[in-house]
mmCIF file of C-alpha atoms in Angstrom:
data_model
loop_
_atom_site.group_PDB
_atom_site.id
_atom_site.type_symbol
_atom_site.label_atom_id
_atom_site.label_comp_id
_atom_site.label_asym_id
_atom_site.label_seq_id
_atom_site.Cartn_x
_atom_site.Cartn_y
_atom_site.Cartn_z
ATOM 1 C CA ALA V 1 2.871 148.675 49.759
ATOM 2 C CA GLN V 2 1.969 145.742 51.409
ATOM 3 C CA SER V 3 4.067 143.262 53.422
ATOM 4 C CA VAL V 4 3.403 140.059 55.355
ATOM 5 C CA THR V 5 5.318 139.094 59.031
ATOM 6 C CA GLN V 6 5.551 135.817 59.734
ATOM 7 C CA PRO V 7 7.179 135.915 63.511
ATOM 8 C CA ASP V 8 8.364 132.469 63.833
ATOM 9 C CA ILE V 9 11.117 130.957 61.743
ATOM 10 C CA HIS V 10 10.655 127.237 63.075
ATOM 11 C CA ILE V 11 7.968 125.473 65.036
ATOM 12 C CA THR V 12 7.913 121.963 66.374
ATOM 13 C CA VAL V 13 4.861 120.301 66.805
ATOM 14 C CA SER V 14 4.047 116.607 68.316
ATOM 15 C CA GLU V 15 2.330 114.398 65.816
ATOM 16 C CA GLY V 16 -1.382 114.625 66.684
ATOM 17 C CA ALA V 17 -1.087 117.832 68.406
ATOM 18 C CA SER V 18 -2.723 121.205 67.024
ATOM 19 C CA LEU V 19 -1.061 123.920 65.202
ATOM 20 C CA GLU V 20 -1.243 127.380 64.664
ATOM 21 C CA LEU V 21 0.646 129.348 62.503
ATOM 22 C CA ARG V 22 0.914 133.384 62.703
ATOM 23 C CA CYS V 23 0.771 135.830 59.605
ATOM 24 C CA ASN V 24 0.453 139.239 59.940
ATOM 25 C CA TYR V 25 -0.064 141.634 57.030
ATOM 26 C CA SER V 26 0.175 145.545 56.164
ATOM 27 C CA TYR V 27 -2.224 146.518 53.592
ATOM 28 C CA GLY V 28 -4.274 149.590 53.055
ATOM 29 C CA ALA V 29 -7.319 148.107 52.040
ATOM 30 C CA THR V 30 -9.109 144.911 52.283
ATOM 31 C CA PRO V 31 -6.516 142.233 50.973
ATOM 32 C CA TYR V 32 -6.304 138.924 49.530
ATOM 33 C CA LEU V 33 -4.627 136.244 51.593
ATOM 34 C CA PHE V 34 -2.899 133.441 50.769
ATOM 35 C CA TRP V 35 -1.095 130.206 52.810
ATOM 36 C CA TYR V 36 1.197 128.335 50.568
ATOM 37 C CA VAL V 37 3.114 125.088 51.892
ATOM 38 C CA GLN V 38 6.498 123.711 50.631
ATOM 39 C CA SER V 39 7.354 120.506 50.866
ATOM 40 C CA PRO V 40 11.093 119.314 50.773
ATOM 41 C CA GLY V 41 12.270 119.785 46.989
ATOM 42 C CA GLN V 42 9.021 120.905 45.820
ATOM 43 C CA GLY V 43 7.558 124.328 44.784
ATOM 44 C CA LEU V 44 4.586 125.805 46.351
ATOM 45 C CA GLN V 45 1.282 124.334 46.747
ATOM 46 C CA LEU V 46 -1.821 126.702 47.590
ATOM 47 C CA LEU V 47 -3.236 125.628 50.889
ATOM 48 C CA LEU V 48 -6.216 128.465 51.002
ATOM 49 C CA LYS V 49 -7.339 131.814 50.376
ATOM 50 C CA TYR V 50 -9.483 134.563 51.473
ATOM 51 C CA PHE V 51 -10.965 137.276 49.241
ATOM 52 C CA SER V 52 -14.154 138.305 51.278
ATOM 53 C CA GLY V 53 -17.084 136.662 52.829
ATOM 54 C CA ASP V 54 -16.694 134.220 56.047
ATOM 55 C CA THR V 55 -13.677 134.940 57.805
ATOM 56 C CA LEU V 56 -12.819 131.421 58.788
ATOM 57 C CA VAL V 57 -11.570 129.641 55.226
ATOM 58 C CA GLN V 58 -11.318 125.733 54.722
ATOM 59 C CA GLY V 59 -8.765 124.483 52.559
ATOM 60 C CA ILE V 60 -7.040 121.605 51.797
ATOM 61 C CA LYS V 61 -5.295 118.824 53.744
ATOM 62 C CA GLY V 62 -7.315 119.840 56.739
ATOM 63 C CA PHE V 63 -6.030 123.311 57.158
ATOM 64 C CA GLU V 64 -7.965 126.373 58.028
ATOM 65 C CA ALA V 65 -7.236 129.947 58.487
ATOM 66 C CA GLU V 66 -9.072 132.645 60.003
ATOM 67 C CA PHE V 67 -9.027 136.557 58.911
ATOM 68 C CA LYS V 68 -8.803 139.013 61.558
ATOM 69 C CA ARG V 69 -8.897 142.494 60.149
ATOM 70 C CA SER V 70 -8.793 144.308 63.752
ATOM 71 C CA GLN V 71 -5.319 142.192 64.212
ATOM 72 C CA SER V 72 -4.465 142.315 60.921
ATOM 73 C CA SER V 73 -3.565 138.625 60.729
ATOM 74 C CA PHE V 74 -4.442 135.650 58.986
ATOM 75 C CA ASN V 75 -3.447 132.663 61.039
ATOM 76 C CA LEU V 76 -3.269 129.081 59.799
ATOM 77 C CA ARG V 77 -4.779 126.000 61.959
ATOM 78 C CA LYS V 78 -4.847 122.527 61.947
ATOM 79 C CA PRO V 79 -6.333 120.507 64.959
ATOM 80 C CA SER V 80 -4.382 117.559 64.543
ATOM 81 C CA VAL V 81 -0.861 117.598 62.685
ATOM 82 C CA HIS V 82 0.345 114.459 60.900
ATOM 83 C CA TRP V 83 4.098 113.850 60.252
ATOM 84 C CA SER V 84 3.442 114.457 56.351
ATOM 85 C CA ASP V 85 2.514 117.976 57.409
ATOM 86 C CA ALA V 86 6.310 118.686 58.167
ATOM 87 C CA ALA V 87 7.203 121.406 55.552
ATOM 88 C CA GLU V 88 7.808 125.334 55.158
ATOM 89 C CA TYR V 89 4.675 127.529 55.115
ATOM 90 C CA PHE V 90 4.196 130.626 53.527
ATOM 91 C CA CYS V 91 1.625 133.542 54.116
ATOM 92 C CA ALA V 92 0.882 135.820 51.227
ATOM 93 C CA VAL V 93 -0.620 139.074 50.789
ATOM 94 C CA GLY V 94 -2.287 140.487 47.359
ATOM 95 C CA GLY V 95 -3.931 143.657 46.750
ATOM 96 C CA GLY V 96 -7.018 144.450 45.463
ATOM 97 C CA GLY V 97 -6.405 147.490 43.458
ATOM 98 C CA THR V 98 -6.711 147.949 39.822
ATOM 99 C CA GLY V 99 -3.905 147.473 37.367
ATOM 100 C CA PHE V 100 -1.517 144.353 37.484
ATOM 101 C CA GLN V 101 -0.761 143.660 41.467
ATOM 102 C CA LYS V 102 1.685 141.155 42.805
ATOM 103 C CA LEU V 103 1.838 138.887 45.916
ATOM 104 C CA VAL V 104 4.194 139.657 48.598
ATOM 105 C CA PHE V 105 5.187 136.503 50.485
ATOM 106 C CA GLY V 106 6.406 136.116 54.505
ATOM 107 C CA THR V 107 9.557 134.679 54.825
ATOM 108 C CA GLY V 108 8.067 131.346 55.421
ATOM 109 C CA THR V 109 7.917 129.159 59.187
ATOM 110 C CA ARG V 110 9.483 125.697 58.711
ATOM 111 C CA LEU V 111 7.162 122.795 60.781
ATOM 112 C CA LEU V 112 8.795 120.232 62.250
ATOM 113 C CA VAL V 113 6.854 117.539 63.322
ATOM 114 C CA SER V 114 8.255 114.969 66.304
ATOM 115 C CA PRO V 115 6.880 111.731 66.942
ATOM 116 C CA ASP M 1 -4.622 120.876 37.003
ATOM 117 C CA VAL M 2 -2.160 123.176 36.095
ATOM 118 C CA LYS M 3 1.417 122.293 35.452
ATOM 119 C CA VAL M 4 4.368 124.641 35.697
ATOM 120 C CA THR M 5 7.285 122.788 34.368
ATOM 121 C CA GLN M 6 11.221 124.020 35.270
ATOM 122 C CA SER M 7 13.395 122.563 32.899
ATOM 123 C CA SER M 8 16.482 121.316 35.446
ATOM 124 C CA ARG M 9 16.049 120.826 39.297
ATOM 125 C CA TYR M 10 19.951 121.300 39.307
ATOM 126 C CA LEU M 11 22.279 123.162 37.863
ATOM 127 C CA VAL M 12 25.878 123.842 38.611
ATOM 128 C CA LYS M 13 27.667 126.645 36.887
ATOM 129 C CA ARG M 14 31.046 128.756 36.624
ATOM 130 C CA THR M 15 31.446 132.284 37.586
ATOM 131 C CA GLY M 16 30.553 134.524 34.187
ATOM 132 C CA GLU M 17 28.809 131.732 32.690
ATOM 133 C CA LYS M 18 25.710 132.764 30.860
ATOM 134 C CA VAL M 19 22.606 130.820 32.381
ATOM 135 C CA PHE M 20 19.231 130.083 30.898
ATOM 136 C CA LEU M 21 16.468 128.996 33.209
ATOM 137 C CA GLU M 22 13.481 127.592 31.586
ATOM 138 C CA CYS M 23 9.756 127.467 32.514
ATOM 139 C CA VAL M 24 6.796 126.260 30.491
ATOM 140 C CA GLN M 25 3.078 126.265 31.785
ATOM 141 C CA ASP M 26 0.338 124.410 29.814
ATOM 142 C CA MET M 27 -2.757 126.392 31.251
ATOM 143 C CA ASP M 28 -2.775 129.643 28.948
ATOM 144 C CA HIS M 29 -1.993 131.571 31.959
ATOM 145 C CA GLU M 30 -1.258 135.367 30.952
ATOM 146 C CA ASN M 31 0.975 135.862 33.750
ATOM 147 C CA MET M 32 4.249 134.174 34.444
ATOM 148 C CA PHE M 33 6.788 135.360 37.524
ATOM 149 C CA TRP M 34 10.428 134.282 38.383
ATOM 150 C CA TYR M 35 11.437 134.438 42.229
ATOM 151 C CA ARG M 36 14.321 133.428 44.037
ATOM 152 C CA GLN M 37 13.916 131.641 47.424
ATOM 153 C CA ASP M 38 16.801 132.155 49.951
ATOM 154 C CA PRO M 39 16.602 131.107 53.684
ATOM 155 C CA GLY M 40 15.315 133.739 55.741
ATOM 156 C CA LEU M 41 14.379 136.252 52.936
ATOM 157 C CA GLY M 42 11.637 133.944 51.698
ATOM 158 C CA LEU M 43 10.461 134.423 48.060
ATOM 159 C CA ARG M 44 11.661 137.645 46.224
ATOM 160 C CA LEU M 45 10.000 138.489 42.755
ATOM 161 C CA ILE M 46 12.759 139.366 40.359
ATOM 162 C CA TYR M 47 10.786 139.472 36.946
ATOM 163 C CA PHE M 48 7.351 138.989 35.933
ATOM 164 C CA SER M 49 5.271 138.911 32.474
ATOM 165 C CA TYR M 50 1.955 139.551 31.997
ATOM 166 C CA ASP M 51 1.792 139.321 28.015
ATOM 167 C CA VAL M 52 4.175 137.874 25.236
ATOM 168 C CA LYS M 53 6.774 140.049 24.969
ATOM 169 C CA MET M 54 6.136 142.144 27.902
ATOM 170 C CA LYS M 55 7.975 142.166 31.372
ATOM 171 C CA GLU M 56 8.550 144.313 34.051
ATOM 172 C CA LYS M 57 10.931 144.167 37.050
ATOM 173 C CA GLY M 58 10.182 142.767 40.018
ATOM 174 C CA ASP M 59 11.811 143.639 43.438
ATOM 175 C CA ILE M 60 15.402 142.696 42.771
ATOM 176 C CA PRO M 61 16.097 142.162 39.045
ATOM 177 C CA GLU M 62 19.512 143.421 38.964
ATOM 178 C CA GLY M 63 21.832 140.763 37.160
ATOM 179 C CA TYR M 64 19.129 139.060 35.317
ATOM 180 C CA SER M 65 16.548 139.247 32.361
ATOM 181 C CA VAL M 66 13.774 137.514 30.861
ATOM 182 C CA SER M 67 12.319 136.652 27.729
ATOM 183 C CA ARG M 68 8.830 135.685 26.716
ATOM 184 C CA GLU M 69 8.246 134.937 22.974
ATOM 185 C CA LYS M 70 5.459 132.547 23.411
ATOM 186 C CA LYS M 71 3.007 132.781 25.785
ATOM 187 C CA GLU M 72 3.493 129.636 27.388
ATOM 188 C CA ARG M 73 7.358 129.684 28.062
ATOM 189 C CA PHE M 74 9.348 132.126 30.320
ATOM 190 C CA SER M 75 12.888 132.306 30.584
ATOM 191 C CA LEU M 76 15.057 133.777 33.067
ATOM 192 C CA ILE M 77 18.662 134.549 32.004
ATOM 193 C CA LEU M 78 21.543 135.421 34.268
ATOM 194 C CA GLU M 79 23.883 137.527 31.641
ATOM 195 C CA SER M 80 27.217 136.578 33.619
ATOM 196 C CA ALA M 81 26.340 134.384 36.972
ATOM 197 C CA SER M 82 28.018 135.323 40.201
ATOM 198 C CA THR M 83 28.303 133.381 43.170
ATOM 199 C CA ASN M 84 25.959 135.672 45.130
ATOM 200 C CA GLN M 85 23.400 134.153 42.637
ATOM 201 C CA THR M 86 23.392 130.617 44.219
ATOM 202 C CA SER M 87 19.763 130.171 44.835
ATOM 203 C CA MET M 88 16.762 128.099 44.285
ATOM 204 C CA TYR M 89 14.842 129.752 41.370
ATOM 205 C CA LEU M 90 11.039 129.173 41.234
ATOM 206 C CA CYS M 91 8.654 130.113 38.264
ATOM 207 C CA ALA M 92 5.069 130.685 38.433
ATOM 208 C CA SER M 93 1.976 131.430 36.511
ATOM 209 C CA SER M 94 -1.114 132.842 37.396
ATOM 210 C CA LEU M 95 -4.579 133.320 35.161
ATOM 211 C CA GLU M 96 -5.059 136.507 35.843
ATOM 212 C CA GLY M 97 -3.125 139.659 36.977
ATOM 213 C CA GLY M 98 -5.205 141.043 40.030
ATOM 214 C CA GLY M 99 -4.026 140.211 43.532
ATOM 215 C CA ASN M 100 -6.712 137.363 43.918
ATOM 216 C CA SER M 101 -5.118 135.324 41.373
ATOM 217 C CA PRO M 102 -3.317 132.259 43.064
ATOM 218 C CA LEU M 103 0.091 131.362 41.625
ATOM 219 C CA HIS M 104 0.905 128.109 40.389
ATOM 220 C CA PHE M 105 4.510 127.121 40.899
ATOM 221 C CA GLY M 106 7.273 124.598 39.192
ATOM 222 C CA ASN M 107 9.346 122.671 41.807
ATOM 223 C CA GLY M 108 12.330 125.028 41.452
ATOM 224 C CA THR M 109 15.706 125.194 39.989
ATOM 225 C CA ARG M 110 18.581 124.844 42.565
ATOM 226 C CA LEU M 111 21.307 126.641 41.089
ATOM 227 C CA THR M 112 24.841 126.719 42.141
ATOM 228 C CA VAL M 113 27.579 129.077 40.521
ATOM 229 C CA THR M 114 31.246 128.253 41.693
#
């Protein structure tokens, strides 16, 4: 069964600084990988997804993520963080097998942005 | 844009009450899901449905049931609410059942059981 680890519970970044949120997954075949963001009091919004092809994927709000098969990682990055990026971020992995497949979510990383 | 609407943002119920959480999606999606979200535990799947009147248990179905009488509506039922069911409940839908189909989430219902 697939699993996702987000090792950082909280991260604090200064506004304007770069950001990297870590995600490691476990899955026996090529995974489908997602990053979601949850602003306070809201549901989750899809930031970006990786299915195949180019290992660097671009998403909304200036975010990108890089799939590294050798490290089983799918880290989320942003070159310059804005105060509005303060939120909780979830990595998720889906399977590519036949039949109905579920997404498995990590436990989330809460991003705090300092002035 | 897909819209997933959860009927209540906040609910306060008493222990032992029967609780209904309603969710409606407007994009004709086949699949609908109920998750609960707790600090430090992330999102855990309670139940999902891939067709009308079809339902499957997720990872933590105990104490819950679901109903899907119409394609657009998926209800979560707490048969006898308990304090350990105090949580944020998130409904989601997806077009396809494959692992490559992104989920579209509602804004959540924060349930408090006293």
